[in-house]
Coordinates of C-alpha atoms and ligand atoms in Angstrom, one line a residue:
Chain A
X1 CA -130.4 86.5 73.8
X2 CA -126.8 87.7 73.4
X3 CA -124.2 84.5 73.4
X4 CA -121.9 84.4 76.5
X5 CA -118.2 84.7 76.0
X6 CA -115.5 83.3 78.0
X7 CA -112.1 85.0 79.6
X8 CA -109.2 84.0 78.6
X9 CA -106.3 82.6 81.2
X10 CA -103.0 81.3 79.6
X11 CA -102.2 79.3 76.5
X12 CA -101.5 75.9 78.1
X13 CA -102.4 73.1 75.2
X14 CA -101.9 73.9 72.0
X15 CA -103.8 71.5 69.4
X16 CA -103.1 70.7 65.6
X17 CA -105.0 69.9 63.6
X18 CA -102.5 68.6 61.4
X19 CA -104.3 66.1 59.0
X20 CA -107.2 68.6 58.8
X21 CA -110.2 66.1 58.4
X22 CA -108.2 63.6 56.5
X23 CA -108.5 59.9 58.0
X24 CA -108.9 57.0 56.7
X25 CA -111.5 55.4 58.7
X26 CA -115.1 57.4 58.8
X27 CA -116.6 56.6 61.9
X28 CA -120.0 56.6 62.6
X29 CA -119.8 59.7 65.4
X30 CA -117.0 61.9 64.4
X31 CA -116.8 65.4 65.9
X32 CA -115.4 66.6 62.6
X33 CA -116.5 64.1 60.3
X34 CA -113.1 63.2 58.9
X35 CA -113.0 60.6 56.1
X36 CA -110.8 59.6 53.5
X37 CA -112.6 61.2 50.5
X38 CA -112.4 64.6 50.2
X39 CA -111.6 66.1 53.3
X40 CA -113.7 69.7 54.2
X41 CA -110.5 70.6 56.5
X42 CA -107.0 70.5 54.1
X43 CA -103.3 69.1 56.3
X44 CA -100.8 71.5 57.5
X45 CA -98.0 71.4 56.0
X46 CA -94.7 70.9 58.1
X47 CA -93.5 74.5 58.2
X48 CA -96.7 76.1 59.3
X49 CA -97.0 73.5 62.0
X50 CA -93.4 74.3 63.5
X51 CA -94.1 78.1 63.2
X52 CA -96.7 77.8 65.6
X53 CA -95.2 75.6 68.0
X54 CA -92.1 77.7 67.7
X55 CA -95.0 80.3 68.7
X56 CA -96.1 78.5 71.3
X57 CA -93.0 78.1 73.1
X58 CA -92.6 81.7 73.5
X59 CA -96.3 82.1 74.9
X60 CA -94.9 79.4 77.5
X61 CA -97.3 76.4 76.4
X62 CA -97.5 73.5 78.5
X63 CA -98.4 70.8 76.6
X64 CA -99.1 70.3 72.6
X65 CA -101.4 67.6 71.4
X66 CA -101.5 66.5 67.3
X67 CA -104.9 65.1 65.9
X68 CA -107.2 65.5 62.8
X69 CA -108.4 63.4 60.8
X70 CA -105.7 60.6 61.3
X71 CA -102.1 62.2 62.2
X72 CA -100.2 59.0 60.9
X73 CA -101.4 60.1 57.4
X74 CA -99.4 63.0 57.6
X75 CA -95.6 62.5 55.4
X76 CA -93.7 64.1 58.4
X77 CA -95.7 63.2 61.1
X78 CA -92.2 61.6 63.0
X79 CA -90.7 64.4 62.2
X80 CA -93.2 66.9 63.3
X81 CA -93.3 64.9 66.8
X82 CA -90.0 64.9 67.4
X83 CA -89.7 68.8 66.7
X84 CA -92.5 69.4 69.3
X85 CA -91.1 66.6 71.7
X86 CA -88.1 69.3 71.5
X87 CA -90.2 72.2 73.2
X88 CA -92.9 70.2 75.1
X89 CA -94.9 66.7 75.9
X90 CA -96.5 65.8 73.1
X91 CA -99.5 63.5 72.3
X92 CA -100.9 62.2 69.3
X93 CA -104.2 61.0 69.1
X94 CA -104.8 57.8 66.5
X95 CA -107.0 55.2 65.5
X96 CA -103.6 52.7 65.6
X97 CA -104.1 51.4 62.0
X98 CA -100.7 53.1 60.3
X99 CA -98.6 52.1 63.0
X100 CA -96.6 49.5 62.5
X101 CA -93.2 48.1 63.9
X102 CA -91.3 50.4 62.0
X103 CA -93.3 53.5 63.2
X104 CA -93.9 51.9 67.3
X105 CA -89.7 51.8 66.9
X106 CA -89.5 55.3 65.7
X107 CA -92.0 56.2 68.6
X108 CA -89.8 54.6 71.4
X109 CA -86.8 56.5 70.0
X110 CA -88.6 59.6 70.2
X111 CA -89.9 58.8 73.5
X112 CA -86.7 57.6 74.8
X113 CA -84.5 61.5 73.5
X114 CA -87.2 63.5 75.1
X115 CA -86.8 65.0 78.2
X116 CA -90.7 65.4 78.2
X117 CA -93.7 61.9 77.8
X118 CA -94.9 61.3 74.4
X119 CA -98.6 60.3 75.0
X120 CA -100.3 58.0 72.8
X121 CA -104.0 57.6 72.6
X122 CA -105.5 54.9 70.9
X123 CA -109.1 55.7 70.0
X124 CA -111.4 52.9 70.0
X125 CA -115.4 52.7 71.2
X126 CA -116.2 48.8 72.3
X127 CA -113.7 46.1 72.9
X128 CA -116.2 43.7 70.9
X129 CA -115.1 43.8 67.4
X130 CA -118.5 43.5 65.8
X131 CA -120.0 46.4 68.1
X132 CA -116.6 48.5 67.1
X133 CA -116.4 48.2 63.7
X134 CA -119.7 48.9 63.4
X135 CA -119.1 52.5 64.6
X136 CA -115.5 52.6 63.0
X137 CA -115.4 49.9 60.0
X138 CA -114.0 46.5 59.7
X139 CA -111.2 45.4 61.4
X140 CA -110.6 48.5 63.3
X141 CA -110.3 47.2 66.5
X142 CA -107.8 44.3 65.7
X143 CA -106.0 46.9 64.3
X144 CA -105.8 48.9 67.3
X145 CA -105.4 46.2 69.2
X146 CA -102.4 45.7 68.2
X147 CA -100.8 48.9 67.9
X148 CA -101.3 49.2 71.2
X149 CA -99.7 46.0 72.0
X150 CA -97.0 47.1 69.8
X151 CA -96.5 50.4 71.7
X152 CA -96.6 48.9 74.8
X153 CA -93.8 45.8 74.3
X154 CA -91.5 49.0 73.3
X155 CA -92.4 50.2 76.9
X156 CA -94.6 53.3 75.6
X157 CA -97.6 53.4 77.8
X158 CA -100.5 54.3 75.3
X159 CA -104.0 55.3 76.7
X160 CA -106.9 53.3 75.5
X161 CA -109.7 56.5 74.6
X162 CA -113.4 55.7 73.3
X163 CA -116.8 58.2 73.1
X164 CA -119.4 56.9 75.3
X165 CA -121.5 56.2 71.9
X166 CA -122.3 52.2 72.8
X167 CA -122.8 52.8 76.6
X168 CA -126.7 52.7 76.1
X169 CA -126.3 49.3 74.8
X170 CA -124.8 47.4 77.5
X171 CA -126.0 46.8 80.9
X172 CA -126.4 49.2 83.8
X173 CA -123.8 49.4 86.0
X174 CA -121.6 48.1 83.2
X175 CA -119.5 50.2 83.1
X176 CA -116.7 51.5 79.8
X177 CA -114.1 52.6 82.1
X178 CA -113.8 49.4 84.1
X179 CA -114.5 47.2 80.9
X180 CA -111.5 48.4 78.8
X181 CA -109.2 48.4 81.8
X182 CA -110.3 44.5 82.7
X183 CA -109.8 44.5 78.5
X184 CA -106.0 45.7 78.7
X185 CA -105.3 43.4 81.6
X186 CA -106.1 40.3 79.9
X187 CA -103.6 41.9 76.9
X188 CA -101.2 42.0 78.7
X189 CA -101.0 45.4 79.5
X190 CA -100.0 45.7 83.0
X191 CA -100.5 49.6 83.0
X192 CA -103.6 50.1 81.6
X193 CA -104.8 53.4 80.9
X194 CA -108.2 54.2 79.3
X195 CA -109.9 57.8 78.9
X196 CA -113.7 57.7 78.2
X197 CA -115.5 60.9 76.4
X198 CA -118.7 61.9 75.6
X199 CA -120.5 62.4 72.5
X200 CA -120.5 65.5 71.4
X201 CA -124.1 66.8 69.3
X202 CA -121.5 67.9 66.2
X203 CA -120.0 66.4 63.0
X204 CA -121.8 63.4 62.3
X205 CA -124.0 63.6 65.6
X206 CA -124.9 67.0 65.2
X207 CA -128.7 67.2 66.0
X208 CA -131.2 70.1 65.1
X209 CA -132.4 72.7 67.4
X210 CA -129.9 71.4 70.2
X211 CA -130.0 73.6 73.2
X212 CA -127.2 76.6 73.6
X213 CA -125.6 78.3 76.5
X214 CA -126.6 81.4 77.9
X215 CA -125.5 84.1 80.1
X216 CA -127.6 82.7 83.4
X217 CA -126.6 79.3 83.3
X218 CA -123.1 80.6 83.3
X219 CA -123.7 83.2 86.2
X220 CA -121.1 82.3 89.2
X221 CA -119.9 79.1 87.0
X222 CA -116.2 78.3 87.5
X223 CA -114.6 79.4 83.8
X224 CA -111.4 77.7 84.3
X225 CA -113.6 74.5 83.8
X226 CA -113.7 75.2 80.4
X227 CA -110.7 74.1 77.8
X228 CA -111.7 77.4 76.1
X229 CA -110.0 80.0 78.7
X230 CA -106.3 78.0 78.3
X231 CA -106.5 76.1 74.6
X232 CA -106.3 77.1 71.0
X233 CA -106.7 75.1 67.9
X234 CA -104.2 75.7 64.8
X235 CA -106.2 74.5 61.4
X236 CA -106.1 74.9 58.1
X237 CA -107.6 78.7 57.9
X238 CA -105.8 79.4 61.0
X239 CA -106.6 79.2 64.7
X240 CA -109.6 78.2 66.4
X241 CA -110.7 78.2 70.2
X242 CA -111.3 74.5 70.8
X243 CA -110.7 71.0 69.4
X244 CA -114.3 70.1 69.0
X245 CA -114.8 73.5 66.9
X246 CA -111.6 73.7 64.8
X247 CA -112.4 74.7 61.6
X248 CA -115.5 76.0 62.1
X249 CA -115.8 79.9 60.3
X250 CA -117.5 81.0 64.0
X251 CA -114.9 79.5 66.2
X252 CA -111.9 80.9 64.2
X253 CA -110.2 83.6 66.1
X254 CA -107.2 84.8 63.9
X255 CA -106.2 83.6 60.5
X256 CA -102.4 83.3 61.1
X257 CA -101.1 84.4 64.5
X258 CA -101.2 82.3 67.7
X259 CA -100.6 85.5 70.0
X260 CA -103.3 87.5 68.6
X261 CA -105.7 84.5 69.1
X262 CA -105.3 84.7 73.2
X263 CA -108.9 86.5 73.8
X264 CA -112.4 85.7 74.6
X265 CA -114.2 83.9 72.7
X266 CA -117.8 83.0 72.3
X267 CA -119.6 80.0 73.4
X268 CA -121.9 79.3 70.4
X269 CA -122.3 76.0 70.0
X270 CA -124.2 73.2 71.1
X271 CA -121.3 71.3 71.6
X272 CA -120.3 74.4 73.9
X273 CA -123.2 72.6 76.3
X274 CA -121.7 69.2 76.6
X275 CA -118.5 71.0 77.9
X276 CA -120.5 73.0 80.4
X277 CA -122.6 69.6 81.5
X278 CA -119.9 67.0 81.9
X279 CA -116.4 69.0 82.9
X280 CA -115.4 67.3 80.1
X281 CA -111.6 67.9 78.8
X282 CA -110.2 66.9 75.8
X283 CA -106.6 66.9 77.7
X284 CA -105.1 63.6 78.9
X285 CA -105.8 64.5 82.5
Chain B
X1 CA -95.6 95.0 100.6
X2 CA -93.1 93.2 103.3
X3 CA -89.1 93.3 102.3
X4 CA -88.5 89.6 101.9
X5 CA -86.7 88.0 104.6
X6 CA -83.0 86.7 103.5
X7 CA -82.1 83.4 104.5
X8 CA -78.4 81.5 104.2
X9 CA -79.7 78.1 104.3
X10 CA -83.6 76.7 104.9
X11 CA -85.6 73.2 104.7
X12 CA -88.3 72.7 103.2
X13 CA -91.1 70.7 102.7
X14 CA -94.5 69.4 100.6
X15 CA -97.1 66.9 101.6
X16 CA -97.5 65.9 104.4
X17 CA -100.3 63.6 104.0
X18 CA -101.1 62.8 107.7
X19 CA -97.9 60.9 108.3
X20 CA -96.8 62.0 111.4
X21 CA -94.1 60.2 111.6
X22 CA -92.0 60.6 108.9
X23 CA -92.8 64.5 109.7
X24 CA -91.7 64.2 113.1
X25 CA -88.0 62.1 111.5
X26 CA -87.7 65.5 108.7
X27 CA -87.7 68.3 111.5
X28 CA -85.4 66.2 113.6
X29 CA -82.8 66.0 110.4
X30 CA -83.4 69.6 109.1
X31 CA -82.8 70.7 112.8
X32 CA -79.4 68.6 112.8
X33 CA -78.4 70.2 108.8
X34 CA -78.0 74.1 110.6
X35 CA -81.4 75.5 108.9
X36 CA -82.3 79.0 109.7
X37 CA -86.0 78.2 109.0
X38 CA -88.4 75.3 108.0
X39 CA -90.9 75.8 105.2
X40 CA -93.8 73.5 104.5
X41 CA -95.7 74.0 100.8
X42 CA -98.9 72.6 102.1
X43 CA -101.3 69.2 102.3
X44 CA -100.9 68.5 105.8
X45 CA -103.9 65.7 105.3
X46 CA -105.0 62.5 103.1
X47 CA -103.7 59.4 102.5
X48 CA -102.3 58.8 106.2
X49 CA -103.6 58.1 109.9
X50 CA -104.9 60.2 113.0
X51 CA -104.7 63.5 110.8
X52 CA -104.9 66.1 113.8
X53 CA -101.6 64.2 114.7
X54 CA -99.1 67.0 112.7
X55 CA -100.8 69.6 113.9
X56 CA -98.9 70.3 117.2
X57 CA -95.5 69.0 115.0
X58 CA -95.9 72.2 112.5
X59 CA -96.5 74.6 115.5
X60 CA -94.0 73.6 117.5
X61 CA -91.2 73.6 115.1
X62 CA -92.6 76.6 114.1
X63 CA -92.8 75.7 110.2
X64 CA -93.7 78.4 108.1
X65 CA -96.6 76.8 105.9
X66 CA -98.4 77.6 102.7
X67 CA -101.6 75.9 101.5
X68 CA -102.2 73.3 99.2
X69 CA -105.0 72.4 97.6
X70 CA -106.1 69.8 100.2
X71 CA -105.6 72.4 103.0
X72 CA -107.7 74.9 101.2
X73 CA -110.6 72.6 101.0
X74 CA -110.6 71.6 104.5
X75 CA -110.5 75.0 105.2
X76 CA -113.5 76.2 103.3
X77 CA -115.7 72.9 103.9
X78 CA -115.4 71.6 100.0
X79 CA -117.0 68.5 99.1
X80 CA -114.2 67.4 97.5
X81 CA -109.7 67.7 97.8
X82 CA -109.4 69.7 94.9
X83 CA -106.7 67.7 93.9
X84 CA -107.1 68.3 90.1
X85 CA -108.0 64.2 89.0
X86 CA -109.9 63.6 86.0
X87 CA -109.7 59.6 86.1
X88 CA -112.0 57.8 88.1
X89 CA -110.5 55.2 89.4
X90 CA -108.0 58.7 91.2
X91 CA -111.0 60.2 92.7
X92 CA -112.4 56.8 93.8
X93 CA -109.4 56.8 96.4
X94 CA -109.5 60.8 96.9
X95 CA -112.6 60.0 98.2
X96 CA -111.9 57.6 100.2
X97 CA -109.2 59.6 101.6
X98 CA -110.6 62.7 102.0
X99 CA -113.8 61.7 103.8
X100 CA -111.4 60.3 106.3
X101 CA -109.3 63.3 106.5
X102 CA -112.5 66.0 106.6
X103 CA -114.0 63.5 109.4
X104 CA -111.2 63.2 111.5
X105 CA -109.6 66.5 111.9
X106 CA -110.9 68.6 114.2
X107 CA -112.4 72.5 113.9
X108 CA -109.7 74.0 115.4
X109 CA -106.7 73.1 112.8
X110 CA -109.4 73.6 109.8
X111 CA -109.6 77.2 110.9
X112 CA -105.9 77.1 111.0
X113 CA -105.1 75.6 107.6
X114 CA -107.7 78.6 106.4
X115 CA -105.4 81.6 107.9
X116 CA -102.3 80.2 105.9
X117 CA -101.0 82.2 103.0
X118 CA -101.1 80.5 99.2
X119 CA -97.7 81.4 98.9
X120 CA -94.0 83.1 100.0
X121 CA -91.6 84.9 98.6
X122 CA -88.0 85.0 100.4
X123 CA -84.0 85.6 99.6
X124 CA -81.4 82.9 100.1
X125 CA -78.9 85.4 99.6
X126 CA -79.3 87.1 96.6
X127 CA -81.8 84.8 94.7
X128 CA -85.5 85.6 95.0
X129 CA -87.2 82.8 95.9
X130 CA -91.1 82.0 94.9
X131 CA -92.6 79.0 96.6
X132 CA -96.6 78.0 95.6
X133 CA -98.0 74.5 95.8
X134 CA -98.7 73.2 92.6
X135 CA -97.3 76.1 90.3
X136 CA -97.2 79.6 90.6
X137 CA -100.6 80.0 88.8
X138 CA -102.7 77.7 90.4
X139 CA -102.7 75.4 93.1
X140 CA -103.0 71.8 92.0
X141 CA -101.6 73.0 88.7
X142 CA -98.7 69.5 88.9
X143 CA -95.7 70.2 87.9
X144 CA -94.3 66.7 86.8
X145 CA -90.9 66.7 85.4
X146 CA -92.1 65.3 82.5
X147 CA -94.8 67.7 81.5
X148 CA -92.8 71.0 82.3
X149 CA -91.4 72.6 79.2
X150 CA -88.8 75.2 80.2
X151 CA -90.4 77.6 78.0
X152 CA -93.2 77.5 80.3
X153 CA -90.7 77.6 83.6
X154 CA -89.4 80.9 81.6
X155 CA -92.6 82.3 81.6
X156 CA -93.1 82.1 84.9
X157 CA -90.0 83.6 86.2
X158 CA -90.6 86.6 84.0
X159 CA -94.5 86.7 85.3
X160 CA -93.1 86.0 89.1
X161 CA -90.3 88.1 89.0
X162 CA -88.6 85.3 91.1
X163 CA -85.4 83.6 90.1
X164 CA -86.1 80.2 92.0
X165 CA -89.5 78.4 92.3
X166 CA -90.1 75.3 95.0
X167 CA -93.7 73.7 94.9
X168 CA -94.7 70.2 95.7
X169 CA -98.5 68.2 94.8
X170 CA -97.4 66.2 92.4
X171 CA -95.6 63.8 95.0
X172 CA -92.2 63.2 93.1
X173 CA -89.3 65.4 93.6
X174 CA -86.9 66.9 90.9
X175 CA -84.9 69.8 90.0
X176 CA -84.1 72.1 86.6
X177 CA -81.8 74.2 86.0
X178 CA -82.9 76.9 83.3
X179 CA -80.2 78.2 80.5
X180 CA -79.9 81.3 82.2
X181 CA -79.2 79.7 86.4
X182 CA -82.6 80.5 87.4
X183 CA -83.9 76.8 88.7
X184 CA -86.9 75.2 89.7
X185 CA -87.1 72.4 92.8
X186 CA -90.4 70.3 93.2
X187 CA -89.2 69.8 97.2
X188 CA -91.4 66.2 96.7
X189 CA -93.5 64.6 99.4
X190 CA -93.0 63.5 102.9
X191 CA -96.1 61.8 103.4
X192 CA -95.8 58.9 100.8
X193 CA -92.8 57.6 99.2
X194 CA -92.1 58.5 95.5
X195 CA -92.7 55.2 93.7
X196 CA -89.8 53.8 93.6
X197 CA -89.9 51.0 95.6
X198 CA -88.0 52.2 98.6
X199 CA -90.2 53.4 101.8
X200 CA -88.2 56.7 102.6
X201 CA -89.1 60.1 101.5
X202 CA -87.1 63.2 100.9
X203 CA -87.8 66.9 101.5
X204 CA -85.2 69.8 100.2
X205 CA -81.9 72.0 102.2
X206 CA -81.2 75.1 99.7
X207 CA -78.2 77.0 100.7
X208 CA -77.6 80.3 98.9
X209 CA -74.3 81.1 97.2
X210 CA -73.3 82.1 94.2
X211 CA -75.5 79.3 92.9
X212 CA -78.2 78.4 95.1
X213 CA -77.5 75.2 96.3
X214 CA -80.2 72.4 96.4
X215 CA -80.0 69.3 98.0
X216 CA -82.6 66.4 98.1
X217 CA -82.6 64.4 101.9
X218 CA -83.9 61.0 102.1
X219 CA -86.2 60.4 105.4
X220 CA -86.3 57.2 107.3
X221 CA -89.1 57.1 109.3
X222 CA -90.8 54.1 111.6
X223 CA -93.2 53.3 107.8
X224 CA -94.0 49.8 109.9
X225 CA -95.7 51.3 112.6
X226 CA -97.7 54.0 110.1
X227 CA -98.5 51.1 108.3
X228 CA -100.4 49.5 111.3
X229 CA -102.0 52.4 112.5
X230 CA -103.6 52.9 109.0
X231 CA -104.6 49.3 109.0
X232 CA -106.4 49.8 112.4
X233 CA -108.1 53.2 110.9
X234 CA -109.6 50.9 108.3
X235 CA -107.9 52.9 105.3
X236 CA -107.7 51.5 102.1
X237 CA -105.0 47.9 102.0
X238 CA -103.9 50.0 98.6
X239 CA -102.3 52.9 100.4
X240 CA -100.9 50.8 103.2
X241 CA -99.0 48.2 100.2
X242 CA -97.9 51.5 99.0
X243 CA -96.3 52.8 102.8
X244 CA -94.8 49.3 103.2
X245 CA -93.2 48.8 99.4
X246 CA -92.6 52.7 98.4
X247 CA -94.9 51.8 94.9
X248 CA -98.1 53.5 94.5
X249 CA -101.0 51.8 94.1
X250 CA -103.3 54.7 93.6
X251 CA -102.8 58.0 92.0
X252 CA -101.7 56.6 89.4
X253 CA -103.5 57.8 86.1
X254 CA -102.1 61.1 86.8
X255 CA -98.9 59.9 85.9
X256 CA -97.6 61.1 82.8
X257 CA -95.7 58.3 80.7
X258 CA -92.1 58.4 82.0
X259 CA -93.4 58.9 85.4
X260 CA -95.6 56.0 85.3
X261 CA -93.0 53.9 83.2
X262 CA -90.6 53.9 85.9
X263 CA -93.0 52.9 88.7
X264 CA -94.3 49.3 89.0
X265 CA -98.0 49.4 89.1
Ligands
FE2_301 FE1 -101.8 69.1 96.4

């Protein structure tokens, strides 16, 4: 069985990876199982990362997203935004622990010079504090609670995100979506936004003998459903074709250049599936 | 392939939505602003009354029209408007409005919506002129001003080979003007105000010159009577607060952060 591949259409999000796998929470699910010991992915450091968005630009990017690990850990992560804020929206995704008032002021500011939205997603997976913090350890959701409160009074609109991991628990018909929103409501958020994904079967869910893709299932199957055909990853080790997979030696495309990255790639993983089955994007919207 | 026609000064138009109305008050302005032609960048239906209503209105102003994404899927029969939502509380109401639409416009301007071209290229004098739906690459790419890096807007003038680009979908007009004078208009819609709390809407007069010359026109249109008539086609009480307060009530998790910043819901 030969593994399909998928065309590629135009570089529209580019991804960093910029804290490699370093976070310091280590939650129970994590694609990339980040943690705050010994991180198998190593930071960028500043002037790699503005080499490739400077790269980017030129290859007419649309949008640049910064995660890891936790981005806040980074020592020029303000800095960083701000530079990408220059050439494109930019979002960072965080768990909300590192920011405090100082950094929710220096996000407003940066947010308030850009001609382009700074988006800022606030991961999370159950508004019930024992239920989260059993999946992302204690006090992790009073934490984010409250950077998203802070974010918001400073007229920032961040997006509440979770994994579906604690949907089998509750109820049917119980749904996350409407949950978090009716959540952010009663905080006071008047503009709630929330962005549910699924689990993915890697990192610390990765399960044995998990099924793969294959050229029939993908016969007549609209590509441009796939992040694949119009993302790339930059990583310690270089770039990589997807978020879910940076890092990973069989989803690296090129070691240094962005341009050189822009080809098919191969859709090897079982994580590759959950892409396929859901429509599932790791965009905003 | 055709010589582009040249033009000195033309309207034009996105989103029509259904409303009738304020379609029927923006060809009696462009006809009154001295436009050699009246362009329409597609979504006739959703979100508005009676959809077979703008039919005759396009025709017999002779609008020259592209199709959107909504148009397309009319067209073809698709279960759903192609809009390009991934939130779903969005395609709750897409729904909502697109079963409406597909139910209530009749075989006849389907198969018309289906012989419209994706895009059109003209001159206003001596600037090429590209004008797509969502963005030259696809159609319900959106185009917010927020979200469109003019490294991106380069690319596509070079890929195009156009020195202006006008598209619509995304509902909310504005204009950028590149480093080196090539521009981009989104023209906006004319079926739904732009959130911002008034109830007109605006389409676009480009004039050519040395510059070409854009100009955004506001719309006033009966809104109270639309209002009514969606009320009495049993659509949603959300899109008819929108039509009566120029907020959206819907749509709105496709907003980027400025965009949705500024709006009141
Ligand atoms: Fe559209």
């Amino acid at each position: 069985m030969t593994t399909p591949t998928v065309p590629f259409r135009h570089l529209a999000t580019l991804w960093i990876q910029v804290t490699g796998t370093w976070c310091n929470l280590q939650c129970a699910h994590c694609i990339n199982s980040s943690g705050p010991t010994d991180p198998w992915l190593k930071s960028l450091d500043t002037r790699t990362v503005k080499r490739y968005i400077h790269e980017a630009e030129d290859l007419g990017v649309k949008e640049i997203y910064f995660t890891g690990g936790e981005p806040f850990l980074h020592k020029d992560i303000l800095e960083l935004l701000a530079f990408s804020l220059a050439v494109a929206p930019t979002t960072v995704l965080t768990n909300g622990t590192k920011i405090t008032e100082a950094v929710a002021d220096s996000l407003a500011d940066l947010a308030r010079k850009s001609p382009y939205s700074l988006e800022i997603r606030v991961s999370v997976d159950d508004i019930d504090p024992d239920r989260n913090d059993r999946i992302r350890g204690k006090g992790a959701l009073a934490k984010a609670v409250r950077a998203i409160r802070l974010l918001y009074a400073r007229g920032l609109l961040p997006i509440l995100t979770a994994t579906e991991i604690l949907q089998a628990e509750m109820p049917e018909g119980n749904g996350m979506y409407d949950r978090f929103r009716d959540f952010l409501l009663t905080q006071g958020i008047a503009k709630p936004r929330v962005k549910i994904i699924p689990v993915f079967p890697i990192g610390r869910m990765a399960q044995e003998g998990g099924g793969l893709l294959t050229e029939e299932m993908l016969r007549g199957y609209d590509f441009s459903l796939l992040q694949c055909t119009e993302t790339r990853v930059v990583a310690d080790g270089g770039v990589y074709c997807c978020p879910i997979l940076a890092g990973l030696k069989e989803a690296r495309l090129q070691e240094r250049g962005l341009k050189e990255s822009l080809t098919s790639c191969r859709l090897y993983h079982t994580a590759c599936v959950t892409c396929y089955q859901t429509g599932m994007t790791c965009k905003n919207f | 392939m055709n010589p582009e026609r040249i033009y000195r000064r033309v309207a034009v138009f996105g989103g029509v939505y259904s409303n009738y109305l304020a379609l029927e008050a923006t060809l009696e302005d462009a006809r009154q602003r001295d436009v050699e032609a009246i362009f329409c960048l597609g979504d006739m239906g959703a979100f508005g009354p009676h959809p077979d209503r703008v039919f005759p209105l396009l025709r017999e102003a002779g609008v020259l029209a592209i199709q959107g994404n909504y148009d397309d899927s009319m067209a073809a029969g698709k279960e759903d408007c192609g809009c390009g939502y991934t939130d779903p509380r969005d395609n709750h109401f897409a729904r909502i409005s697109y079963e409406y639409t597909f139910k209530n416009t009749s075989a006849e301007n389907k198969a018309w919506l289906g012989t419209l071209p994706k895009q059109r290229r003209i001159r206003l004098g001596k600037h090429r002129v590209l004008m797509c739906h969502g963005s030259p690459r696809t159609v319900n790419e959106f185009l917010w001003e927020s979200t469109t890096p003019n490294g991106l807007l380069a690319r596509f003038m070079r890929d195009f080979h156009t020195d202006a680009i006008l598209c619509t979908h995304t509902g909310i007009k504005w204009q950028r003007i590149l480093p080196d004078g090539k521009q981009v208009v989104n023209v906006g819609a004319i079926g739904r105000p732009e959130n911002d709390g008034m109830t007109n809407v605006w389409y676009t007069v480009l004039t050519s010159g040395d510059d070409l010359h854009v100009e955004f026109a506001p719309v006033h249109y009966d809104h109270e009577t639309l209002a009514r008539e969606m009320e009495m086609e049993g659509l949603p009480p959300e899109f008819i607060e929108t039509i009566r307060t120029g907020w959206w009530t819907t749509c709105l998790e496709i907003l980027p952060a400025k965009e949705r910043a500024r709006g009141k819901h």
